[in-house]
PDB file of C-alpha atoms in Angstrom:
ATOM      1  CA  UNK A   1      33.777  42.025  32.560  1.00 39.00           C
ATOM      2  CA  UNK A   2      35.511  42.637  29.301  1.00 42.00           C
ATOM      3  CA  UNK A   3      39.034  43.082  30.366  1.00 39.00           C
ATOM      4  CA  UNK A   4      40.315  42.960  26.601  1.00 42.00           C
ATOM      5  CA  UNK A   5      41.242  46.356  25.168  1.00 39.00           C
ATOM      6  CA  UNK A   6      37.791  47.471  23.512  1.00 40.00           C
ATOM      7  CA  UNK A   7      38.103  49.059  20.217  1.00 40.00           C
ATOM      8  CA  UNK A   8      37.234  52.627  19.801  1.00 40.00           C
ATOM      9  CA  UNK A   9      35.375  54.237  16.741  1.00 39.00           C
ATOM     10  CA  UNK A  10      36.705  56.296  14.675  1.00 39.00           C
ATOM     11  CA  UNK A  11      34.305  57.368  12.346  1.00 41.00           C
ATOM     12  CA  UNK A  12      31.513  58.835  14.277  1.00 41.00           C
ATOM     13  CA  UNK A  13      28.678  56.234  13.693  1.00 46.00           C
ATOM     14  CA  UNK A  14      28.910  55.389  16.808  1.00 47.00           C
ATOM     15  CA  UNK A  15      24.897  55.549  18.462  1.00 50.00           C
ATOM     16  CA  UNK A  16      24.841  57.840  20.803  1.00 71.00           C
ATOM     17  CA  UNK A  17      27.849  59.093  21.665  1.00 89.00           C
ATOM     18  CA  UNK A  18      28.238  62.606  23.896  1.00 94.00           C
ATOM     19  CA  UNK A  19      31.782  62.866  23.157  1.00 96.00           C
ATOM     20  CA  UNK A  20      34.346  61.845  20.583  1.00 96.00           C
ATOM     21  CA  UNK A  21      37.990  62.137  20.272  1.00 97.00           C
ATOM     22  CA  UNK A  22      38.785  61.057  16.607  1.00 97.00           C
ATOM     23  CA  UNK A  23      42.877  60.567  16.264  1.00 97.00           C
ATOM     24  CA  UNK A  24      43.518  63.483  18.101  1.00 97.00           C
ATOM     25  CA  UNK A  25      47.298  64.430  18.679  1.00 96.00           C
ATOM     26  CA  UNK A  26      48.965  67.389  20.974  1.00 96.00           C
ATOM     27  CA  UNK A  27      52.601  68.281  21.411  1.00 95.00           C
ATOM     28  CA  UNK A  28      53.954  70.863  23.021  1.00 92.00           C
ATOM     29  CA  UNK A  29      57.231  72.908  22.885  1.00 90.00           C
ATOM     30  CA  UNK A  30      60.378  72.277  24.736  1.00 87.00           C
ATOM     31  CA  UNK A  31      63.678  73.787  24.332  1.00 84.00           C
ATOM     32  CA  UNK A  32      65.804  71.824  22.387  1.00 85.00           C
ATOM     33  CA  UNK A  33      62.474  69.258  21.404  1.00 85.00           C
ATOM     34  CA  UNK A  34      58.509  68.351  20.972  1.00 88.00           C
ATOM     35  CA  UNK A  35      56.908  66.738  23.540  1.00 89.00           C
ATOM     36  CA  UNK A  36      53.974  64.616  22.179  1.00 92.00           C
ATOM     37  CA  UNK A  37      51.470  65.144  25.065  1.00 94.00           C
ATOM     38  CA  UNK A  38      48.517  62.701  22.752  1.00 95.00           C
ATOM     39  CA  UNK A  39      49.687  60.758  19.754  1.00 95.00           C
ATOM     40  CA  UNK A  40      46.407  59.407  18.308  1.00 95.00           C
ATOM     41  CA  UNK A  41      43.699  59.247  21.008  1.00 96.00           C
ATOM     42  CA  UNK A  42      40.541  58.090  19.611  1.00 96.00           C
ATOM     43  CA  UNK A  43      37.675  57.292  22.217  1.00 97.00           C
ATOM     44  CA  UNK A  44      33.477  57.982  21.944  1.00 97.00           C
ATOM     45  CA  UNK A  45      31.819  58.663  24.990  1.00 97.00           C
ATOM     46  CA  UNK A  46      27.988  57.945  24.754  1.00 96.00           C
ATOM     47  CA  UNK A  47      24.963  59.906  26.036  1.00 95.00           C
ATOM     48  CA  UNK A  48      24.609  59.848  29.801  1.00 94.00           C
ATOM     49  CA  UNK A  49      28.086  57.212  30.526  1.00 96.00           C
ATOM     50  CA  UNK A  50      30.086  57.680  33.342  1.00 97.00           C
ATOM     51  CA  UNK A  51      34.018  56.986  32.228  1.00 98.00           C
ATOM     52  CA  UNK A  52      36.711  57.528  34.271  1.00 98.00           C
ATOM     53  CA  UNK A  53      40.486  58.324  32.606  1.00 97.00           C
ATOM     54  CA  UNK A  54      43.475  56.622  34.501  1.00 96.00           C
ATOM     55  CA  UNK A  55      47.494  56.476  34.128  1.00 93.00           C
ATOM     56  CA  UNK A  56      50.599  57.193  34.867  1.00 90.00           C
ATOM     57  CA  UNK A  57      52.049  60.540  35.213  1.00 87.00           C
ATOM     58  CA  UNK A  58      52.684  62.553  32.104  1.00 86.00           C
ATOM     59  CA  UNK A  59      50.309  60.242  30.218  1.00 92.00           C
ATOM     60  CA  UNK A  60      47.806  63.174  29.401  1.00 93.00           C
ATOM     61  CA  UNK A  61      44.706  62.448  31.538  1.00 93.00           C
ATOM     62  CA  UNK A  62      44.432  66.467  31.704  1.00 92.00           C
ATOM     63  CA  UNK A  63      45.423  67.198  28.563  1.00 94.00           C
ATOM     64  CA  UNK A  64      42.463  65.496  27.480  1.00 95.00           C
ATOM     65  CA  UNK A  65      40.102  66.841  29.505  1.00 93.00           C
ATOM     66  CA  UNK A  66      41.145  70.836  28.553  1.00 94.00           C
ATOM     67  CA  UNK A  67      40.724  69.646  24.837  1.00 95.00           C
ATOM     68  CA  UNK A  68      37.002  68.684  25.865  1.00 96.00           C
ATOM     69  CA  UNK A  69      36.793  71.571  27.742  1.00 95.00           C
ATOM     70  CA  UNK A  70      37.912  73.144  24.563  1.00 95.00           C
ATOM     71  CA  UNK A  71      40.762  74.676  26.856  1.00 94.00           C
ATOM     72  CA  UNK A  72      43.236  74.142  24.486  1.00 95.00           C
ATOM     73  CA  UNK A  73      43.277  72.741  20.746  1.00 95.00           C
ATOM     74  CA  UNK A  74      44.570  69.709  19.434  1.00 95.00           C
ATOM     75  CA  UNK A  75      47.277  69.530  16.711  1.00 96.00           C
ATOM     76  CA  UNK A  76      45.618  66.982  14.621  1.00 96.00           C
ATOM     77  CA  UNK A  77      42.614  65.289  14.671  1.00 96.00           C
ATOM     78  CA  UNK A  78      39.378  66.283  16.047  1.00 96.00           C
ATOM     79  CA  UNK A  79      36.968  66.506  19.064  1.00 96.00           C
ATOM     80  CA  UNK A  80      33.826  66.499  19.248  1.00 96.00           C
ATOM     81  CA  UNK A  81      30.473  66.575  21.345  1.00 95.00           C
ATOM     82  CA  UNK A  82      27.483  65.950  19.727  1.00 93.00           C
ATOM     83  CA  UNK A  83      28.846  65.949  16.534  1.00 93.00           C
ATOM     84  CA  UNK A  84      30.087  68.844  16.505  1.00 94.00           C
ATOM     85  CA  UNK A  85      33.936  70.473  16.742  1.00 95.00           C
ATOM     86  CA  UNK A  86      34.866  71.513  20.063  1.00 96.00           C
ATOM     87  CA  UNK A  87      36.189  75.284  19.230  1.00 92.00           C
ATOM     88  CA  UNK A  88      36.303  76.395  22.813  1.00 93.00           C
ATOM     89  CA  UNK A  89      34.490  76.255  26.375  1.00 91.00           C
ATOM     90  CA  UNK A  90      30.870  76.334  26.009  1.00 89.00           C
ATOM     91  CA  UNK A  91      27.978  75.939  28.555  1.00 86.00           C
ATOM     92  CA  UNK A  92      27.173  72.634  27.323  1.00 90.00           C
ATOM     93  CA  UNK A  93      30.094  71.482  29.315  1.00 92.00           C
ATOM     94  CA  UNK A  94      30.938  72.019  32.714  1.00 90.00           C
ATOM     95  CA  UNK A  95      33.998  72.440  33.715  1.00 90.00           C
ATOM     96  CA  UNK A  96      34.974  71.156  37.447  1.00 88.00           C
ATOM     97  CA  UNK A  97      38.909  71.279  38.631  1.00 84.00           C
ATOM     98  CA  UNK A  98      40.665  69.943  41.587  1.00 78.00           C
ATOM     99  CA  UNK A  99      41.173  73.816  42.779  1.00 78.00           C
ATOM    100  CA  UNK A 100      37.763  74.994  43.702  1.00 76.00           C
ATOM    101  CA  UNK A 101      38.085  77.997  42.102  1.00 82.00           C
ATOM    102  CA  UNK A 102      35.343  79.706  44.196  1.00 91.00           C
ATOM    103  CA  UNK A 103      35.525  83.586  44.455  1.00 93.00           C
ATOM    104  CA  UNK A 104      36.331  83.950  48.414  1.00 94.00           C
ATOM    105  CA  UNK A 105      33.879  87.179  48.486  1.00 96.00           C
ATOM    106  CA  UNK A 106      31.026  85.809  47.513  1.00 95.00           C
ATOM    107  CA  UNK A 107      28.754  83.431  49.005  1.00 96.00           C
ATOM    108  CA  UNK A 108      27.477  80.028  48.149  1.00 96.00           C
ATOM    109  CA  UNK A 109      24.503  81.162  46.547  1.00 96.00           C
ATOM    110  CA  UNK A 110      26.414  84.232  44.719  1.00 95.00           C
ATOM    111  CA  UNK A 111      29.196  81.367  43.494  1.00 95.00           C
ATOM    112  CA  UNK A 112      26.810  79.441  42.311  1.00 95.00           C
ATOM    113  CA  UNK A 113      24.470  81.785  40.734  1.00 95.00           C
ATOM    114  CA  UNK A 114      27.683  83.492  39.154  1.00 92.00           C
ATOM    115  CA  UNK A 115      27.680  81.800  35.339  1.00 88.00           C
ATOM    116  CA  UNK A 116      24.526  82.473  35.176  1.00 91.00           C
ATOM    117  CA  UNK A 117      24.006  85.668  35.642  1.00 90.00           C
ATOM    118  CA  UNK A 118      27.253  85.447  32.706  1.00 87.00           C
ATOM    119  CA  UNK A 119      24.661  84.611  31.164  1.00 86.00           C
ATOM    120  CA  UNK A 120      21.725  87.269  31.468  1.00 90.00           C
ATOM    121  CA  UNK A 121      19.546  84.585  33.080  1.00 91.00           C
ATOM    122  CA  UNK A 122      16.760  86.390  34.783  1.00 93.00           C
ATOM    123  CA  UNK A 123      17.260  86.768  38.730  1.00 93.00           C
ATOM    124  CA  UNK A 124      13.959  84.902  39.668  1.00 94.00           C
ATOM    125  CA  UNK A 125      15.062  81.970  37.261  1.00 94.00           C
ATOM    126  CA  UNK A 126      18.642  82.584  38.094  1.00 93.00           C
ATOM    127  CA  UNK A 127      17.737  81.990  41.692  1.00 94.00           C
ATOM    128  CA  UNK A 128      15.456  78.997  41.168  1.00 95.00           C
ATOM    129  CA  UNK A 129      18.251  76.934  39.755  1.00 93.00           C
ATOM    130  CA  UNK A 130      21.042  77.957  41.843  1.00 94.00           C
ATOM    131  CA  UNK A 131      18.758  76.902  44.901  1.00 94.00           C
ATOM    132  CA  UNK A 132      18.018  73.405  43.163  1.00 91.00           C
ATOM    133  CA  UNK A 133      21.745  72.986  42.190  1.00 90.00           C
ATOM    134  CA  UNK A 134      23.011  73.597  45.903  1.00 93.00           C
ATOM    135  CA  UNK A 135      19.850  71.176  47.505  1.00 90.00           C
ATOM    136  CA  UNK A 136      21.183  68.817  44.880  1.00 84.00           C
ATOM    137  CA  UNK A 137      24.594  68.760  46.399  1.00 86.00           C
ATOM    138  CA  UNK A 138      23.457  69.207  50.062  1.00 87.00           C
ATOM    139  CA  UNK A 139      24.674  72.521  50.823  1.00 92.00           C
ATOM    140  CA  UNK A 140      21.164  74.090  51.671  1.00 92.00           C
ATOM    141  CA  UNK A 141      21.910  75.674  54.935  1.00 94.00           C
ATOM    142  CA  UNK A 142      25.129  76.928  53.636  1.00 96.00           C
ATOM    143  CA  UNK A 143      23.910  79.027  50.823  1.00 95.00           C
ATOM    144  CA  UNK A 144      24.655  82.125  52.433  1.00 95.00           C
ATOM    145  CA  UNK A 145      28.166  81.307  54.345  1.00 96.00           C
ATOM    146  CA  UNK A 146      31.224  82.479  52.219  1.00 96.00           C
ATOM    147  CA  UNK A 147      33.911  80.139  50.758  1.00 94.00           C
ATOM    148  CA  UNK A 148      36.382  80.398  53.944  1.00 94.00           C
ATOM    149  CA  UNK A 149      34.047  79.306  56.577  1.00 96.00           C
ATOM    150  CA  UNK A 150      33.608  75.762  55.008  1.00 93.00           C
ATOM    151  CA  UNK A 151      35.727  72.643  54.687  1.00 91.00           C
ATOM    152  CA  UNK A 152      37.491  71.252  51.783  1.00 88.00           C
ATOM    153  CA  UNK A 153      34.733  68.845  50.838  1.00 88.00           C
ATOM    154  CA  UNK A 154      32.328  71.588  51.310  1.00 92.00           C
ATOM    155  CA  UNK A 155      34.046  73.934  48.904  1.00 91.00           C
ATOM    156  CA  UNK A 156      34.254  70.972  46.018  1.00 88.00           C
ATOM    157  CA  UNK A 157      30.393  70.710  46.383  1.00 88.00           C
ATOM    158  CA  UNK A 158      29.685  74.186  45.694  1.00 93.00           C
ATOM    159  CA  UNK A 159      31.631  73.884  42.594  1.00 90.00           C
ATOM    160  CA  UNK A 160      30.107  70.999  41.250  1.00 88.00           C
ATOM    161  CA  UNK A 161      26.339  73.141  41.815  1.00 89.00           C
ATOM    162  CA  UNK A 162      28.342  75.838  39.990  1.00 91.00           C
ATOM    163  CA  UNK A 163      28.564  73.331  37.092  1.00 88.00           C
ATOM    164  CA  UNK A 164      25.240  71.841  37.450  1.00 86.00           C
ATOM    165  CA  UNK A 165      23.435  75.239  38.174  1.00 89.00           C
ATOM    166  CA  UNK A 166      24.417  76.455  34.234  1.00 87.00           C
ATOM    167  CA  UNK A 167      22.953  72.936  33.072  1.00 86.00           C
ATOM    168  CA  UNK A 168      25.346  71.209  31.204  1.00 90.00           C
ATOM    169  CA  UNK A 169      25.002  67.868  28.973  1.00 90.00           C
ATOM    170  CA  UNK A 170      28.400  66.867  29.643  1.00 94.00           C
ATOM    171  CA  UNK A 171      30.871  67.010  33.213  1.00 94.00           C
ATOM    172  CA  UNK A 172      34.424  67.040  33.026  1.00 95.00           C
ATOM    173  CA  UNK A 173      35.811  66.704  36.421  1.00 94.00           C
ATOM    174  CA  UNK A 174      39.732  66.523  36.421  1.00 92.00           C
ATOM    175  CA  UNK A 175      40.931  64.910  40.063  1.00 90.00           C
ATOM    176  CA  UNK A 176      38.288  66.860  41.608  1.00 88.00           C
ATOM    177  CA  UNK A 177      38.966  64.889  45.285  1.00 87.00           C
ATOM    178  CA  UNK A 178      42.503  64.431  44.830  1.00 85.00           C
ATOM    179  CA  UNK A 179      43.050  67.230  47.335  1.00 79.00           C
ATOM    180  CA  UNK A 180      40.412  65.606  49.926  1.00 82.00           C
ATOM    181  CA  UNK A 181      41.101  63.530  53.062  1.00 85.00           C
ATOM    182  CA  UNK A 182      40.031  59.492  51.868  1.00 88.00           C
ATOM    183  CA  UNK A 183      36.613  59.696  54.259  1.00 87.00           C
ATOM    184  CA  UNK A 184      35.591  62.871  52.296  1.00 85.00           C
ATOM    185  CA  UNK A 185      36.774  61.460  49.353  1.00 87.00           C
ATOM    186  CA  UNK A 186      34.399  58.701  49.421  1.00 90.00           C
ATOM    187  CA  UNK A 187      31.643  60.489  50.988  1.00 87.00           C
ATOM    188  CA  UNK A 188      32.044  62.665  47.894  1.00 87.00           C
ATOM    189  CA  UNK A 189      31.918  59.751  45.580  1.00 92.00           C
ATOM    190  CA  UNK A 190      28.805  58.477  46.803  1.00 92.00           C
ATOM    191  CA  UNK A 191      27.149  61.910  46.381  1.00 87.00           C
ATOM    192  CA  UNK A 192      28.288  62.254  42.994  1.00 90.00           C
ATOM    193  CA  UNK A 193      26.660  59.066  41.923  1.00 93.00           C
ATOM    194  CA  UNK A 194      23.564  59.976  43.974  1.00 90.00           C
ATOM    195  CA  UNK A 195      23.441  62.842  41.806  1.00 87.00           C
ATOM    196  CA  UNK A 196      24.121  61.429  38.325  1.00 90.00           C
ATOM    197  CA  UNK A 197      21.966  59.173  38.849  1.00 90.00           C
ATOM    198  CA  UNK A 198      19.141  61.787  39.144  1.00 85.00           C
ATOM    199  CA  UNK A 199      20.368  64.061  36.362  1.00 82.00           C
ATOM    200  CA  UNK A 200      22.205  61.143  33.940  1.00 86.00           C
ATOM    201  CA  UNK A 201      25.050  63.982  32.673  1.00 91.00           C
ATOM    202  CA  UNK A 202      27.812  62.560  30.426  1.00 96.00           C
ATOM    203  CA  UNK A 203      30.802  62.139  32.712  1.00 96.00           C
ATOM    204  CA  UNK A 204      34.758  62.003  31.583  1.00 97.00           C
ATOM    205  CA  UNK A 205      36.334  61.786  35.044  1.00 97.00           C
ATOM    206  CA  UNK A 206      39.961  62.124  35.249  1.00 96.00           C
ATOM    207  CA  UNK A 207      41.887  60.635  37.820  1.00 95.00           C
ATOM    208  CA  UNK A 208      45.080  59.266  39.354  1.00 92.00           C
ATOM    209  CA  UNK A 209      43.029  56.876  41.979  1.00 94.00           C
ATOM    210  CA  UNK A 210      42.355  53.173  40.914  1.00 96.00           C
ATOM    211  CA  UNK A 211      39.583  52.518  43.523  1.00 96.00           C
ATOM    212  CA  UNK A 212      38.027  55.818  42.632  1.00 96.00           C
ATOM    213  CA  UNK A 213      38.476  55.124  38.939  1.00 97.00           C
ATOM    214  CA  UNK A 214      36.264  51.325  39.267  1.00 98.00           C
ATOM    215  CA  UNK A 215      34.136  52.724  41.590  1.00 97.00           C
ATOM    216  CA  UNK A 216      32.587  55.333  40.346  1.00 97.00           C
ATOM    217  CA  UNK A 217      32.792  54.210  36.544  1.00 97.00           C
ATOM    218  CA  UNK A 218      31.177  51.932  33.781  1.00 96.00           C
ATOM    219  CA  UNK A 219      34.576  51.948  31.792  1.00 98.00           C
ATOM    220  CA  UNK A 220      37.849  53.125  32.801  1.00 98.00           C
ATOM    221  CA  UNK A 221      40.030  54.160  30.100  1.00 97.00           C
ATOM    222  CA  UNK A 222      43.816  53.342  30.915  1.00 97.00           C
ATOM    223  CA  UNK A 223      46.155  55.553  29.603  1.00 96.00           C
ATOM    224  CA  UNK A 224      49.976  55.033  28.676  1.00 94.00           C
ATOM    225  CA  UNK A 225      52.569  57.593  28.942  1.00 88.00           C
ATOM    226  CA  UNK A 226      55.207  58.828  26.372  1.00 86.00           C
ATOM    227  CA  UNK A 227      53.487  59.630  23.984  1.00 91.00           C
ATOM    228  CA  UNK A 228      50.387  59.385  25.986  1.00 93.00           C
ATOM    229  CA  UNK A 229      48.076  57.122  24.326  1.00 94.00           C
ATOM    230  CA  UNK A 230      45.111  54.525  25.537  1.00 96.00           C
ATOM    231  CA  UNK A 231      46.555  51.534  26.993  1.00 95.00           C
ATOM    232  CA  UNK A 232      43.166  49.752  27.526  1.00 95.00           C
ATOM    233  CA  UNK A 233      39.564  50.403  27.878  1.00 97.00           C
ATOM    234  CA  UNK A 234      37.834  48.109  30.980  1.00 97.00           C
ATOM    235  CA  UNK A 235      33.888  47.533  31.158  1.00 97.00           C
ATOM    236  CA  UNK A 236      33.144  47.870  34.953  1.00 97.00           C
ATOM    237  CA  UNK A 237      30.244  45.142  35.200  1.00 95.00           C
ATOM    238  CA  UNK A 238      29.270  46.283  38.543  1.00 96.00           C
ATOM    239  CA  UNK A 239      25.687  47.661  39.254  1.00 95.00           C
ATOM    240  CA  UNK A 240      24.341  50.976  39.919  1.00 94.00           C
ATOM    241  CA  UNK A 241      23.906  52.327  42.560  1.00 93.00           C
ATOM    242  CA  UNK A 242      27.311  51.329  43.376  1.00 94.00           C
ATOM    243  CA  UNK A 243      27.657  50.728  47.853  1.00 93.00           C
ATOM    244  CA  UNK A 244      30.207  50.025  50.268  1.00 93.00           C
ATOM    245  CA  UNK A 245      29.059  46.143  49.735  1.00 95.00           C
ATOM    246  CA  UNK A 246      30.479  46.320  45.930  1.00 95.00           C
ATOM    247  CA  UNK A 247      33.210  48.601  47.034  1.00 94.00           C
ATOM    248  CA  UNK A 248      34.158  45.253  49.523  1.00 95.00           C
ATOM    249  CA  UNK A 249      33.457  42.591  46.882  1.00 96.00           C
ATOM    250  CA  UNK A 250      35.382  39.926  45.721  1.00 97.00           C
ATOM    251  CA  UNK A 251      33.875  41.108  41.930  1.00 97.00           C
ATOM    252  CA  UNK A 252      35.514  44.537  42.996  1.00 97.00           C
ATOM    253  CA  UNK A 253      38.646  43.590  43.688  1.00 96.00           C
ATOM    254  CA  UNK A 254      39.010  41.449  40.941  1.00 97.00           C
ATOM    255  CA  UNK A 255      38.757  44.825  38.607  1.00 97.00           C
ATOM    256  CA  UNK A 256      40.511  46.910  40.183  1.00 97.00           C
ATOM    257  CA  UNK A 257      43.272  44.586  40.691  1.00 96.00           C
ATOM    258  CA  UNK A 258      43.361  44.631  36.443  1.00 96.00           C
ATOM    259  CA  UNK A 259      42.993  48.162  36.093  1.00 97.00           C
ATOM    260  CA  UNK A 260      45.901  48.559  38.344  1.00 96.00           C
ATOM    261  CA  UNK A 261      48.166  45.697  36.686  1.00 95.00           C
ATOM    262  CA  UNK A 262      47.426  47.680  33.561  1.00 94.00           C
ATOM    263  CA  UNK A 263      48.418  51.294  35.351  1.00 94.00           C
ATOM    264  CA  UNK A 264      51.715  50.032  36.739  1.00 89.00           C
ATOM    265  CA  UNK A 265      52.669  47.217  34.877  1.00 84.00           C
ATOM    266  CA  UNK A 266      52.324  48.051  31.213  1.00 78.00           C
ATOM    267  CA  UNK A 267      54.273  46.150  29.856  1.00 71.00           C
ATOM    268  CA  UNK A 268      53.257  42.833  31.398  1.00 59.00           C
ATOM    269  CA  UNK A 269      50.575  41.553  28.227  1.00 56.00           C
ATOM    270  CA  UNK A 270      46.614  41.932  29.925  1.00 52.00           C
ATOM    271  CA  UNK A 271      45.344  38.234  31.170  1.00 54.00           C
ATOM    272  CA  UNK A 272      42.400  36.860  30.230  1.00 50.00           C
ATOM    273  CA  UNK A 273      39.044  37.281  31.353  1.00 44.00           C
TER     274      UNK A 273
END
């Protein structure tokens, strides 16, 4: 594992890459002052990676998700995916948040066929690939039930076959469990890799759990607060598909123990590999 902080490029050249922040700064307002949300985030994201984004609170872990969202627009600097200027949402990019944000009247199905037909996709096709998104995610014999009769797992599924149903290159997922029990939470985990590793998306995975964070990612990205800036980057040397073996593993614990030394206990200087 390379538990030294792992510089970023800046320039673009790097091969590959999905998503880029290049220097990017945000403040926002207060009343009698700025607050500098970013101050110089620069980060590339390559084609089909899986990074999670950790840190205290007020560090900007969602801030930089709704700029790659293109949710909101940064002050200075740029970002980009594939090269080219995020200038607001697009259906390259799916967008998945820790509220479900399913419409209560309609149905599975109806959810997830819902950006699509947005998007003047013909029913029959419209249909096709709102039926493969929900098989993808398991929710099959729920494609007719509306949003109230299922559980809180349930409802985070059908949002993720939202996402996947429109066919993005790119996931954003901002603490999409954090409102989940910890048995869901890791059943959901599992299922998420199960399905990236079918599909291969670009992932930027926010979130405020260290075990989730290792788990789940080939670098975590540690974030510092005021101004929020990135602390270190970690390479998670831990193979796919990731089990409840590695999640139990002396290898395991070793990273997660630095990722969470560098979360809560900045300013103690990283160890050595």
């Amino acid at each position: 594992m390379n538990s030294e902080p792992t510089e970023n490029p800046m320039n673009g050249d790097s091969i590959n890459s999905r998503i880029s922040f290049r220097d990017v700064v945000k403040t926002f307002p207060l009343k009698t002052a700025t607050f500098t949300a970013l101050d110089g985030i620069s980060l590339d994201i390559a084609d089909q990676e899986f990074v999670t984004v950790v840190g205290p609170s007020g560090c900007g872990k969602s801030t930089l998700m709704s700029m790659a969202a293109g949710l909101q627009e940064p002050d200075s600097g740029a970002v980009l995916v594939d090269g080219t200027p995020v200038s607001g949402p697009g259906p390259e990019r799916g967008v998945i948040f820790q509220q479900y944000a399913l419409f209560p009247w309609l149905t599975v199905r109806q959810n997830v066929e819902f950006g699509l037909k947005l998007a003047s996709v013909p029913t029959a096709e419209r249909r096709r690939r709102a039926a493969a998104a929900i098989a993808l995610v398991g929710l099959d014999e729920f494609a007719d039930a509306l949003p109230k009769t299922l559980s809180g797992g349930m409802k985070q599924r059908c949002a993720i076959a939202r996402a996947y149903a429109v066919d993005p290159q790119v996931l954003l997922m901002d603490e999409p469990f954090g409102a989940l029990d910890a048995l869901t939470r890791v059943q959901l985990q599992d299922q998420l890799l199960e399905t990236w590793s079918q599909e291969k998306r670009t992932v930027l995975f926010i979130t405020h759990d260290v075990d989730e964070a290792v788990y789940l990612a080939s670098r975590v990205v540690v974030m510092a607060a005021r101004p929020g800036r990135i602390h270190r980057v970690i390479d998670v040397d831990l193979p796919y598909p990731r089990t409840e073996e590695i999640r139990l593993s002396p290898e395991f614990r070793r990273i997660r123990n630095d990722v969470w030394t560098s979360v809560y206990h900045q300013d103690t200087p990283p160890r050595a590999a």
